[in-house]
Coordinates of C-alpha atoms in Angstrom, one line a residue:
M26 CA 72.5 -134.9 88.0
P27 CA 72.8 -132.1 90.6
P28 CA 74.4 -128.9 89.5
T29 CA 78.2 -128.6 90.0
P30 CA 78.7 -127.5 93.7
H31 CA 80.5 -124.3 94.5
I32 CA 83.2 -125.3 97.0
E33 CA 84.2 -122.4 99.2
L34 CA 87.0 -122.4 101.7
S35 CA 87.4 -119.2 103.9
D36 CA 90.6 -118.8 105.8
V37 CA 90.9 -122.5 106.5
T38 CA 93.7 -123.6 108.9
F39 CA 94.4 -127.0 110.2
S40 CA 97.2 -128.3 112.5
R41 CA 98.3 -131.8 113.5
D42 CA 100.7 -132.5 116.4
G43 CA 101.5 -128.8 116.7
R44 CA 102.4 -128.5 113.0
V45 CA 100.4 -126.3 110.7
V46 CA 99.3 -128.5 107.7
I47 CA 96.9 -126.1 106.0
D48 CA 97.7 -122.5 106.5
A49 CA 94.9 -119.9 106.0
V50 CA 93.7 -121.2 102.7
T51 CA 90.9 -119.4 100.9
L52 CA 89.5 -120.9 97.7
S53 CA 86.4 -120.7 95.5
L54 CA 86.2 -123.9 93.3
S55 CA 83.6 -124.2 90.6
E56 CA 85.5 -125.5 87.6
R57 CA 84.6 -129.0 86.2
R58 CA 88.2 -130.5 86.5
I59 CA 90.5 -129.3 89.2
G60 CA 93.9 -130.8 90.1
I61 CA 96.0 -130.5 93.2
V62 CA 99.8 -131.0 93.2
G63 CA 102.6 -130.6 95.6
R64 CA 105.4 -132.5 97.4
N65 CA 104.8 -135.1 100.1
G66 CA 103.7 -133.4 103.2
S67 CA 102.4 -130.3 101.4
G68 CA 98.8 -130.8 102.7
K69 CA 97.1 -132.1 99.6
S70 CA 95.3 -135.1 101.1
T71 CA 94.5 -133.1 104.2
L72 CA 92.8 -130.5 102.1
L73 CA 90.6 -133.1 100.4
R74 CA 89.6 -134.5 103.8
L75 CA 88.7 -131.0 105.0
I76 CA 86.6 -130.3 102.0
A77 CA 84.8 -133.6 102.5
G78 CA 84.1 -132.8 106.1
L79 CA 86.1 -135.8 107.4
Q80 CA 88.3 -133.5 109.5
A81 CA 87.3 -130.2 111.1
P82 CA 89.4 -127.1 110.5
D83 CA 91.0 -125.3 113.5
R84 CA 89.8 -122.1 112.0
G85 CA 87.7 -121.0 109.0
Q86 CA 84.7 -122.4 107.2
I87 CA 84.1 -124.9 104.3
R88 CA 80.9 -124.8 102.4
V89 CA 79.7 -126.9 99.5
A90 CA 76.7 -125.6 97.5
G91 CA 76.1 -123.2 100.4
V92 CA 76.1 -126.0 103.1
D93 CA 78.6 -126.1 105.9
V94 CA 80.2 -129.6 105.5
M95 CA 80.7 -130.1 109.3
S96 CA 77.2 -129.0 110.4
D97 CA 75.2 -130.8 107.8
R98 CA 76.8 -134.2 107.2
K99 CA 73.9 -135.7 105.1
A100 CA 73.9 -132.7 102.7
A101 CA 77.7 -133.0 102.4
I102 CA 77.5 -136.7 101.6
R103 CA 74.9 -136.0 99.0
A104 CA 77.0 -133.3 97.3
L105 CA 80.5 -135.0 97.6
G106 CA 82.0 -138.4 97.1
I107 CA 85.5 -139.3 98.0
L108 CA 87.9 -141.9 96.7
F109 CA 90.9 -142.7 98.9
Q110 CA 94.4 -143.7 97.6
N111 CA 94.0 -147.2 99.0
P112 CA 90.6 -148.9 98.3
D113 CA 91.2 -151.2 101.3
H114 CA 90.7 -148.2 103.5
Q115 CA 87.3 -147.7 102.0
I116 CA 85.8 -151.1 101.4
I117 CA 84.1 -152.5 104.6
F118 CA 81.5 -155.0 103.4
P119 CA 82.1 -158.7 102.3
T120 CA 80.2 -158.5 99.0
V121 CA 80.2 -156.1 96.1
E122 CA 76.5 -155.5 96.2
E123 CA 76.5 -154.7 100.0
E124 CA 79.4 -152.3 99.5
I125 CA 77.6 -150.3 96.9
A126 CA 74.3 -150.4 98.8
F127 CA 75.7 -149.1 102.0
G128 CA 76.2 -145.5 100.9
L129 CA 72.6 -145.4 99.6
T130 CA 71.2 -146.5 103.0
Q131 CA 73.2 -143.7 104.6
L132 CA 71.2 -141.3 102.4
G133 CA 67.9 -142.8 103.6
A134 CA 67.2 -145.6 101.0
T135 CA 65.6 -148.7 102.3
R136 CA 67.7 -151.9 102.2
G137 CA 65.7 -153.3 99.3
A138 CA 65.8 -150.0 97.3
A139 CA 69.6 -149.7 98.0
R140 CA 70.2 -153.3 96.8
A141 CA 68.2 -152.7 93.7
R142 CA 70.0 -149.5 92.9
A143 CA 73.4 -151.3 93.5
R144 CA 72.4 -154.0 90.9
A145 CA 71.4 -151.4 88.4
V146 CA 74.7 -149.6 88.8
L147 CA 76.6 -152.9 88.3
Q148 CA 74.5 -153.6 85.2
A149 CA 75.1 -150.2 83.8
H150 CA 78.9 -150.7 84.1
G151 CA 78.7 -154.2 82.6
R152 CA 79.6 -155.8 86.0
A153 CA 76.3 -157.5 86.9
D154 CA 78.1 -160.7 87.6
W155 CA 80.1 -159.0 90.4
A156 CA 77.0 -158.5 92.7
D157 CA 77.6 -161.6 94.9
R158 CA 81.4 -161.6 94.6
S159 CA 83.5 -161.3 97.7
T160 CA 85.3 -158.0 97.8
H161 CA 88.4 -159.8 99.0
T162 CA 88.6 -161.7 95.7
L163 CA 88.8 -158.5 93.6
S164 CA 92.2 -157.3 92.1
Q165 CA 93.6 -154.0 93.1
G166 CA 92.2 -152.4 90.0
Q167 CA 88.8 -154.0 90.5
R168 CA 88.7 -152.7 94.1
H169 CA 89.4 -149.2 92.8
Y170 CA 86.6 -149.6 90.3
L171 CA 84.2 -150.9 93.0
C172 CA 84.9 -147.8 95.1
L173 CA 84.1 -145.6 92.1
M174 CA 80.9 -147.4 91.4
A175 CA 79.9 -147.1 95.1
V176 CA 80.4 -143.3 94.9
L177 CA 78.6 -143.0 91.6
A178 CA 75.6 -144.9 92.9
M179 CA 75.1 -142.0 95.3
E180 CA 75.0 -139.5 92.4
P181 CA 77.2 -136.8 94.0
A182 CA 77.8 -133.6 92.1
A183 CA 81.5 -133.7 92.9
I184 CA 84.1 -136.4 93.5
L185 CA 87.2 -135.9 95.4
M186 CA 90.1 -138.2 94.5
D187 CA 93.4 -138.9 96.3
E188 CA 96.0 -140.5 94.1
P189 CA 93.3 -142.5 92.2
F190 CA 95.7 -144.7 90.2
T191 CA 98.3 -145.6 92.8
G192 CA 99.4 -149.2 92.5
L193 CA 97.6 -149.8 89.2
D194 CA 99.2 -151.2 86.1
L195 CA 99.0 -149.1 82.9
P196 CA 96.0 -150.9 81.2
T197 CA 93.9 -150.6 84.4
T198 CA 95.0 -146.9 84.8
M199 CA 94.0 -146.2 81.2
Q200 CA 90.6 -147.9 81.6
L201 CA 89.7 -146.0 84.8
N202 CA 91.0 -142.8 83.3
R203 CA 88.6 -143.2 80.4
I204 CA 85.7 -143.8 82.8
L205 CA 86.6 -140.7 84.7
A206 CA 86.9 -138.5 81.6
D207 CA 83.3 -139.3 80.7
L208 CA 81.8 -138.4 84.0
D209 CA 79.6 -135.4 84.3
Q210 CA 80.6 -134.8 88.0
Q211 CA 83.1 -132.1 89.0
L212 CA 86.4 -133.9 89.8
V213 CA 89.0 -132.6 92.3
V214 CA 92.1 -134.8 91.9
V215 CA 95.2 -135.0 94.1
T216 CA 98.2 -136.6 92.2
H217 CA 101.9 -136.8 92.0
A218 CA 101.6 -137.4 88.3
P219 CA 101.2 -134.0 86.5
A220 CA 100.5 -135.8 83.2
L221 CA 97.1 -137.0 84.6
L222 CA 96.0 -133.3 84.9
E223 CA 96.7 -132.3 81.3
G224 CA 93.6 -130.7 79.9
F225 CA 92.2 -129.9 83.4
D226 CA 90.5 -126.5 83.9
R227 CA 92.5 -125.5 87.0
V228 CA 95.4 -126.7 89.1
L229 CA 96.3 -125.8 92.6
W230 CA 100.0 -126.1 93.8
L231 CA 100.3 -126.5 97.6
D232 CA 103.6 -125.9 99.3
E233 CA 103.8 -126.4 103.1
G234 CA 100.1 -125.9 103.5
R235 CA 99.9 -122.7 101.5
L236 CA 98.9 -122.0 97.9
R237 CA 102.0 -121.6 95.9
A238 CA 100.2 -121.2 92.6
D239 CA 96.6 -121.4 91.3
G240 CA 95.6 -121.1 87.7
P241 CA 95.2 -122.8 84.3
A242 CA 96.7 -126.4 84.3
A243 CA 99.3 -125.8 81.6
A244 CA 100.9 -122.8 83.3
V245 CA 100.9 -124.2 86.8
L246 CA 102.1 -127.7 85.8
H247 CA 104.9 -126.2 83.7
D248 CA 106.2 -124.3 86.7
F249 CA 105.6 -127.1 89.2
T250 CA 107.4 -129.7 87.0
A251 CA 110.3 -127.3 86.4
E252 CA 110.8 -126.8 90.1
M253 CA 110.6 -130.5 90.9
R254 CA 113.2 -131.3 88.3
A255 CA 115.5 -128.6 89.7
L256 CA 115.0 -130.0 93.2
G257 CA 115.8 -133.5 92.0
G258 CA 119.2 -132.3 90.9
H259 CA 120.2 -131.3 94.4
E260 CA 120.8 -133.3 97.6
P261 CA 119.1 -133.6 100.1
C262 CA 115.7 -133.0 98.6
W263 CA 113.5 -134.8 101.2
P264 CA 110.8 -132.6 102.8

């Protein structure tokens, strides 16, 4: 397992359609478990995509383990995995084995080696019988699990997660949460559910693209939850 990457954002700004979404954010992230909270439109998902190198900032620099994520994409892919809110936006291949193998070929593995590694990952997770299954026959929870296995197969040092349990029932959420709790990787998790971040090392609270708070999970979540409850008692409260 690679060492935990040091994620550095220096004066990062990003705009969309003339609106500033991320506003001069500077961060140094080295903790094992980091959560990101904020209202809809606060910039949480955009921040993850910027860290992953999927969007280029208008200004500033993002480095992971000393590597600029925009200038060295292969190094960025090796260091970081990302799980989107909707697995259907991530799954592109017809079978489970092909889906897991794809990321490995992007890292330079031969097709045969990638398929062998994919089967080994499935075996390790007790899902060897999934190898030839059509991805379209999987349930919502199973598709989330497939995306996670595809990321883990690439052995990144950090995993970025955007609302990882959206649309899942409680038993599936609990199962996936247990899997995530046991991972060695650094996790950076965006969520609207503060309870999922209890016990995390650090929480960032984004508000209109700026850092409203940054600190230990208990303190930040207390203040965030209190404000959300206060806002919920007034109309209108839409962003």
